[in-house]
mmCIF file of C-alpha atoms in Angstrom:
data_model
loop_
_atom_site.group_PDB
_atom_site.id
_atom_site.type_symbol
_atom_site.label_atom_id
_atom_site.label_comp_id
_atom_site.label_asym_id
_atom_site.label_seq_id
_atom_site.Cartn_x
_atom_site.Cartn_y
_atom_site.Cartn_z
ATOM 1 C CA UNK A 1 -24.163 -2.782 15.650
ATOM 2 C CA UNK A 2 -23.205 -3.963 12.188
ATOM 3 C CA UNK A 3 -19.472 -4.034 11.795
ATOM 4 C CA UNK A 4 -16.738 -5.364 9.571
ATOM 5 C CA UNK A 5 -13.352 -5.998 11.148
ATOM 6 C CA UNK A 6 -10.242 -6.845 9.143
ATOM 7 C CA UNK A 7 -6.905 -8.231 10.217
ATOM 8 C CA UNK A 8 -4.058 -7.719 10.092
ATOM 9 C CA UNK A 9 -4.108 -3.960 9.685
ATOM 10 C CA UNK A 10 -0.934 -4.158 7.620
ATOM 11 C CA UNK A 11 1.221 -6.943 6.243
ATOM 12 C CA UNK A 12 4.617 -7.123 4.561
ATOM 13 C CA UNK A 13 5.607 -10.207 2.597
ATOM 14 C CA UNK A 14 8.293 -11.149 0.105
ATOM 15 C CA UNK A 15 7.523 -11.556 -3.559
ATOM 16 C CA UNK A 16 6.438 -15.086 -4.387
ATOM 17 C CA UNK A 17 5.096 -15.872 -0.927
ATOM 18 C CA UNK A 18 1.481 -16.597 -0.063
ATOM 19 C CA UNK A 19 -0.626 -14.694 2.435
ATOM 20 C CA UNK A 20 -4.101 -14.750 3.956
ATOM 21 C CA UNK A 21 -6.169 -11.768 4.995
ATOM 22 C CA UNK A 22 -9.044 -12.066 7.446
ATOM 23 C CA UNK A 23 -12.474 -10.448 7.664
ATOM 24 C CA UNK A 24 -14.975 -10.898 10.504
ATOM 25 C CA UNK A 25 -18.392 -9.320 10.340
ATOM 26 C CA UNK A 26 -21.525 -8.916 12.413
ATOM 27 C CA UNK A 27 -23.768 -7.614 9.611
ATOM 28 C CA UNK A 28 -27.208 -9.152 9.684
ATOM 29 C CA UNK A 29 -29.217 -10.100 7.756
ATOM 30 C CA UNK A 30 -26.408 -11.029 5.399
ATOM 31 C CA UNK A 31 -26.683 -10.635 1.640
ATOM 32 C CA UNK A 32 -23.201 -10.912 0.200
ATOM 33 C CA UNK A 33 -19.524 -10.278 0.888
ATOM 34 C CA UNK A 34 -17.029 -8.743 -1.465
ATOM 35 C CA UNK A 35 -13.307 -8.251 -1.463
ATOM 36 C CA UNK A 36 -11.962 -5.152 -3.147
ATOM 37 C CA UNK A 37 -8.407 -4.178 -4.046
ATOM 38 C CA UNK A 38 -7.567 -0.503 -3.748
ATOM 39 C CA UNK A 39 -4.310 0.757 -5.157
ATOM 40 C CA UNK A 40 -2.901 3.920 -3.620
ATOM 41 C CA UNK A 41 -4.709 6.968 -4.947
ATOM 42 C CA UNK A 42 -7.259 4.873 -6.847
ATOM 43 C CA UNK A 43 -10.792 3.679 -6.331
ATOM 44 C CA UNK A 44 -11.499 0.121 -5.126
ATOM 45 C CA UNK A 45 -11.805 -2.637 -7.716
ATOM 46 C CA UNK A 46 -13.908 -5.719 -7.058
ATOM 47 C CA UNK A 47 -12.011 -9.032 -6.766
ATOM 48 C CA UNK A 48 -14.692 -11.492 -5.638
ATOM 49 C CA UNK A 49 -18.284 -11.563 -4.506
ATOM 50 C CA UNK A 50 -19.866 -14.365 -2.477
ATOM 51 C CA UNK A 51 -23.418 -14.987 -1.389
ATOM 52 C CA UNK A 52 -24.633 -16.975 1.605
ATOM 53 C CA UNK A 53 -24.455 -20.328 -0.191
ATOM 54 C CA UNK A 54 -20.944 -19.928 -1.574
ATOM 55 C CA UNK A 55 -17.917 -21.124 0.390
ATOM 56 C CA UNK A 56 -15.107 -20.401 -2.042
ATOM 57 C CA UNK A 57 -14.583 -18.102 -4.992
ATOM 58 C CA UNK A 58 -11.401 -17.721 -7.010
ATOM 59 C CA UNK A 59 -10.144 -14.992 -9.287
ATOM 60 C CA UNK A 60 -6.721 -15.894 -10.624
ATOM 61 C CA UNK A 61 -4.279 -15.915 -7.732
ATOM 62 C CA UNK A 62 -6.940 -14.623 -5.348
ATOM 63 C CA UNK A 63 -9.143 -17.105 -3.480
ATOM 64 C CA UNK A 64 -11.827 -15.959 -1.078
ATOM 65 C CA UNK A 65 -13.587 -18.176 1.438
ATOM 66 C CA UNK A 66 -16.746 -17.566 3.393
ATOM 67 C CA UNK A 67 -18.086 -19.221 6.529
ATOM 68 C CA UNK A 68 -21.527 -17.711 6.970
ATOM 69 C CA UNK A 69 -22.077 -19.610 10.245
ATOM 70 C CA UNK A 70 -19.079 -18.043 11.979
ATOM 71 C CA UNK A 71 -19.349 -14.853 9.903
ATOM 72 C CA UNK A 72 -15.776 -15.026 8.747
ATOM 73 C CA UNK A 73 -14.124 -14.612 5.374
ATOM 74 C CA UNK A 74 -10.571 -14.837 4.197
ATOM 75 C CA UNK A 75 -8.713 -13.750 1.088
ATOM 76 C CA UNK A 76 -5.761 -15.909 0.123
ATOM 77 C CA UNK A 77 -3.178 -14.557 -2.293
ATOM 78 C CA UNK A 78 -0.931 -17.103 -3.941
ATOM 79 C CA UNK A 79 2.559 -16.435 -5.296
ATOM 80 C CA UNK A 80 2.423 -12.743 -4.507
ATOM 81 C CA UNK A 81 3.656 -10.166 -6.998
ATOM 82 C CA UNK A 82 4.851 -6.611 -6.508
ATOM 83 C CA UNK A 83 1.635 -5.402 -8.114
ATOM 84 C CA UNK A 84 -0.340 -7.004 -5.295
ATOM 85 C CA UNK A 85 0.792 -4.169 -3.027
ATOM 86 C CA UNK A 86 -2.463 -2.411 -2.174
ATOM 87 C CA UNK A 87 -5.187 -2.121 0.419
ATOM 88 C CA UNK A 88 -7.647 -5.024 0.459
ATOM 89 C CA UNK A 89 -11.104 -4.103 1.658
ATOM 90 C CA UNK A 90 -13.827 -6.435 2.857
ATOM 91 C CA UNK A 91 -17.360 -5.175 2.174
ATOM 92 C CA UNK A 92 -20.526 -6.803 3.492
ATOM 93 C CA UNK A 93 -24.007 -6.012 2.216
ATOM 94 C CA UNK A 94 -27.137 -6.504 4.259
ATOM 95 C CA UNK A 95 -30.484 -7.403 2.777
ATOM 96 C CA UNK A 96 -32.578 -5.621 5.345
ATOM 97 C CA UNK A 97 -33.138 -2.486 3.339
ATOM 98 C CA UNK A 98 -33.982 -1.403 -0.177
ATOM 99 C CA UNK A 99 -30.569 0.179 -0.537
ATOM 100 C CA UNK A 100 -28.774 -3.060 0.336
ATOM 101 C CA UNK A 101 -26.504 -1.154 2.617
ATOM 102 C CA UNK A 102 -22.760 -1.742 2.350
ATOM 103 C CA UNK A 103 -20.516 -2.005 5.384
ATOM 104 C CA UNK A 104 -16.832 -1.399 4.731
ATOM 105 C CA UNK A 105 -13.853 -2.703 6.653
ATOM 106 C CA UNK A 106 -10.834 -0.462 7.119
ATOM 107 C CA UNK A 107 -8.748 -2.666 4.888
ATOM 108 C CA UNK A 108 -5.489 -4.555 5.180
ATOM 109 C CA UNK A 109 -2.517 -2.717 3.726
ATOM 110 C CA UNK A 110 -0.396 -5.313 1.927
ATOM 111 C CA UNK A 111 3.162 -4.532 0.868
ATOM 112 C CA UNK A 112 5.056 -6.996 -1.301
ATOM 113 C CA UNK A 113 8.838 -6.604 -1.284
ATOM 114 C CA UNK A 114 11.168 -7.907 -3.992
ATOM 115 C CA UNK B 1 -12.419 -1.818 -16.410
ATOM 116 C CA UNK B 2 -15.409 0.243 -15.360
ATOM 117 C CA UNK B 3 -16.322 3.409 -17.236
ATOM 118 C CA UNK B 4 -16.666 5.819 -14.358
ATOM 119 C CA UNK B 5 -14.749 9.046 -14.275
ATOM 120 C CA UNK B 6 -13.974 11.684 -11.697
ATOM 121 C CA UNK B 7 -12.496 15.126 -12.108
ATOM 122 C CA UNK B 8 -10.400 16.704 -10.883
ATOM 123 C CA UNK B 9 -8.127 13.969 -9.558
ATOM 124 C CA UNK B 10 -6.404 16.412 -7.203
ATOM 125 C CA UNK B 11 -7.570 19.769 -5.921
ATOM 126 C CA UNK B 12 -5.938 22.263 -3.581
ATOM 127 C CA UNK B 13 -8.071 25.273 -2.667
ATOM 128 C CA UNK B 14 -8.419 27.927 -0.021
ATOM 129 C CA UNK B 15 -10.980 28.056 2.754
ATOM 130 C CA UNK B 16 -14.350 29.484 1.776
ATOM 131 C CA UNK B 17 -14.182 28.551 -1.904
ATOM 132 C CA UNK B 18 -17.062 26.836 -3.653
ATOM 133 C CA UNK B 19 -16.071 23.622 -5.425
ATOM 134 C CA UNK B 20 -17.791 20.965 -7.504
ATOM 135 C CA UNK B 21 -16.431 17.456 -7.845
ATOM 136 C CA UNK B 22 -17.515 15.821 -11.074
ATOM 137 C CA UNK B 23 -18.508 12.180 -11.533
ATOM 138 C CA UNK B 24 -19.712 10.565 -14.741
ATOM 139 C CA UNK B 25 -20.434 6.998 -15.765
ATOM 140 C CA UNK B 26 -21.223 5.627 -19.210
ATOM 141 C CA UNK B 27 -22.640 2.290 -18.102
ATOM 142 C CA UNK B 28 -26.230 3.448 -17.770
ATOM 143 C CA UNK B 29 -26.364 2.603 -14.069
ATOM 144 C CA UNK B 30 -29.279 4.058 -12.143
ATOM 145 C CA UNK B 31 -27.633 3.907 -8.715
ATOM 146 C CA UNK B 32 -24.735 6.193 -7.899
ATOM 147 C CA UNK B 33 -22.889 6.955 -4.678
ATOM 148 C CA UNK B 34 -20.413 9.358 -3.102
ATOM 149 C CA UNK B 35 -18.037 8.136 -0.413
ATOM 150 C CA UNK B 36 -15.526 9.962 1.748
ATOM 151 C CA UNK B 37 -12.344 8.147 2.738
ATOM 152 C CA UNK B 38 -9.599 9.384 5.025
ATOM 153 C CA UNK B 39 -6.157 7.686 4.832
ATOM 154 C CA UNK B 40 -6.191 4.213 6.332
ATOM 155 C CA UNK B 41 -9.861 4.443 7.177
ATOM 156 C CA UNK B 42 -13.000 2.844 5.820
ATOM 157 C CA UNK B 43 -15.220 4.410 3.205
ATOM 158 C CA UNK B 44 -18.160 6.398 4.519
ATOM 159 C CA UNK B 45 -21.286 6.915 2.430
ATOM 160 C CA UNK B 46 -22.209 10.604 2.205
ATOM 161 C CA UNK B 47 -24.752 10.679 -0.659
ATOM 162 C CA UNK B 48 -26.548 8.273 -2.967
ATOM 163 C CA UNK B 49 -29.031 8.370 -5.807
ATOM 164 C CA UNK B 50 -31.425 5.787 -7.224
ATOM 165 C CA UNK B 51 -31.907 7.655 -10.471
ATOM 166 C CA UNK B 52 -32.644 11.003 -12.053
ATOM 167 C CA UNK B 53 -34.017 13.558 -9.576
ATOM 168 C CA UNK B 54 -33.443 11.127 -6.688
ATOM 169 C CA UNK B 55 -30.824 12.007 -4.058
ATOM 170 C CA UNK B 56 -30.438 10.986 -0.429
ATOM 171 C CA UNK B 57 -27.973 11.669 2.361
ATOM 172 C CA UNK B 58 -25.824 8.785 3.511
ATOM 173 C CA UNK B 59 -24.541 7.718 6.897
ATOM 174 C CA UNK B 60 -21.846 10.309 7.377
ATOM 175 C CA UNK B 61 -23.037 13.844 7.937
ATOM 176 C CA UNK B 62 -21.712 16.024 5.179
ATOM 177 C CA UNK B 63 -22.031 19.694 4.321
ATOM 178 C CA UNK B 64 -21.895 18.846 0.651
ATOM 179 C CA UNK B 65 -24.851 18.632 -1.722
ATOM 180 C CA UNK B 66 -25.441 16.556 -4.842
ATOM 181 C CA UNK B 67 -27.686 16.655 -7.886
ATOM 182 C CA UNK B 68 -28.812 14.064 -10.426
ATOM 183 C CA UNK B 69 -30.223 15.765 -13.482
ATOM 184 C CA UNK B 70 -28.900 13.154 -15.899
ATOM 185 C CA UNK B 71 -28.385 9.427 -15.362
ATOM 186 C CA UNK B 72 -24.710 9.566 -16.203
ATOM 187 C CA UNK B 73 -23.795 12.591 -14.105
ATOM 188 C CA UNK B 74 -23.662 12.922 -10.289
ATOM 189 C CA UNK B 75 -21.735 16.027 -9.194
ATOM 190 C CA UNK B 76 -20.955 16.874 -5.565
ATOM 191 C CA UNK B 77 -20.739 20.499 -4.430
ATOM 192 C CA UNK B 78 -19.215 22.170 -1.399
ATOM 193 C CA UNK B 79 -20.543 25.724 -1.075
ATOM 194 C CA UNK B 80 -17.786 26.862 1.290
ATOM 195 C CA UNK B 81 -14.822 24.552 1.701
ATOM 196 C CA UNK B 82 -13.102 24.183 5.073
ATOM 197 C CA UNK B 83 -9.916 22.367 6.142
ATOM 198 C CA UNK B 84 -12.110 19.681 7.736
ATOM 199 C CA UNK B 85 -13.288 18.779 4.219
ATOM 200 C CA UNK B 86 -9.790 17.611 3.312
ATOM 201 C CA UNK B 87 -10.183 13.977 2.288
ATOM 202 C CA UNK B 88 -10.498 11.616 -0.651
ATOM 203 C CA UNK B 89 -13.901 11.537 -2.344
ATOM 204 C CA UNK B 90 -14.877 8.404 -4.250
ATOM 205 C CA UNK B 91 -17.785 8.147 -6.651
ATOM 206 C CA UNK B 92 -19.363 4.803 -7.507
ATOM 207 C CA UNK B 93 -22.174 3.372 -9.567
ATOM 208 C CA UNK B 94 -23.710 -0.053 -9.301
ATOM 209 C CA UNK B 95 -25.472 -2.761 -11.256
ATOM 210 C CA UNK B 96 -27.414 -5.783 -10.112
ATOM 211 C CA UNK B 97 -25.678 -9.160 -10.398
ATOM 212 C CA UNK B 98 -27.463 -12.482 -10.405
ATOM 213 C CA UNK B 99 -27.950 -13.870 -6.864
ATOM 214 C CA UNK B 100 -25.369 -11.500 -5.478
ATOM 215 C CA UNK B 101 -27.074 -8.171 -5.127
ATOM 216 C CA UNK B 102 -25.131 -5.249 -6.476
ATOM 217 C CA UNK B 103 -21.585 -4.764 -7.603
ATOM 218 C CA UNK B 104 -20.217 -1.274 -7.239
ATOM 219 C CA UNK B 105 -17.748 0.234 -9.660
ATOM 220 C CA UNK B 106 -15.593 3.004 -8.290
ATOM 221 C CA UNK B 107 -14.052 5.994 -9.941
ATOM 222 C CA UNK B 108 -10.390 6.890 -9.341
ATOM 223 C CA UNK B 109 -11.278 9.402 -6.640
ATOM 224 C CA UNK B 110 -10.632 13.088 -6.031
ATOM 225 C CA UNK B 111 -8.076 14.038 -3.398
ATOM 226 C CA UNK B 112 -9.124 17.352 -1.885
ATOM 227 C CA UNK B 113 -6.883 19.565 0.222
ATOM 228 C CA UNK B 114 -8.385 22.687 1.752
ATOM 229 C CA UNK B 115 -5.877 25.163 3.121
#
């Protein structure tokens, strides 16, 4: 069964600190992996997208890594800000169908305290 | 910032009412989607469309229906709302990106409460 598991479920850090969020998946065949940021009451916004051949992708203070062999990804946030408080969702797409089906994780709820 | 809009943002209605959730995008995307998301849970695909006059049901069984008469418009309708329909509904459209498949752009969502 194709699944996307994220950890931790929730995380509280102090402003200015770094943190790393984890995503493990069993989706196969793999097409790409994306990290989304979803603010409360809003729709998800794409942060990074990585294909099979990409190991690292950065977007400002966000750096995503992908290990396609172990089927693991991480999202590292550097020098956290209050505005980073949100849910971070890992989404994996398979390439076994015309739709390119998306599999969503439940997200990690990040809270940044001043 | 993606140009995809949803109305209303919040809706509180009584059981048995018919409602339509609106979704529009101005990016010319052919593919559009409706997701249902309960608090703290993952998004579940309930409907999708590849283009005008094309609609399909998603993974999660839903009593809602959709239509796609125009490229930019993808409304979702509940003929008779029930408390079990209380949830957040997210609309998305997508475009192809080089080597990376599709990127989906999400609307702000509609929070529905059925009393």
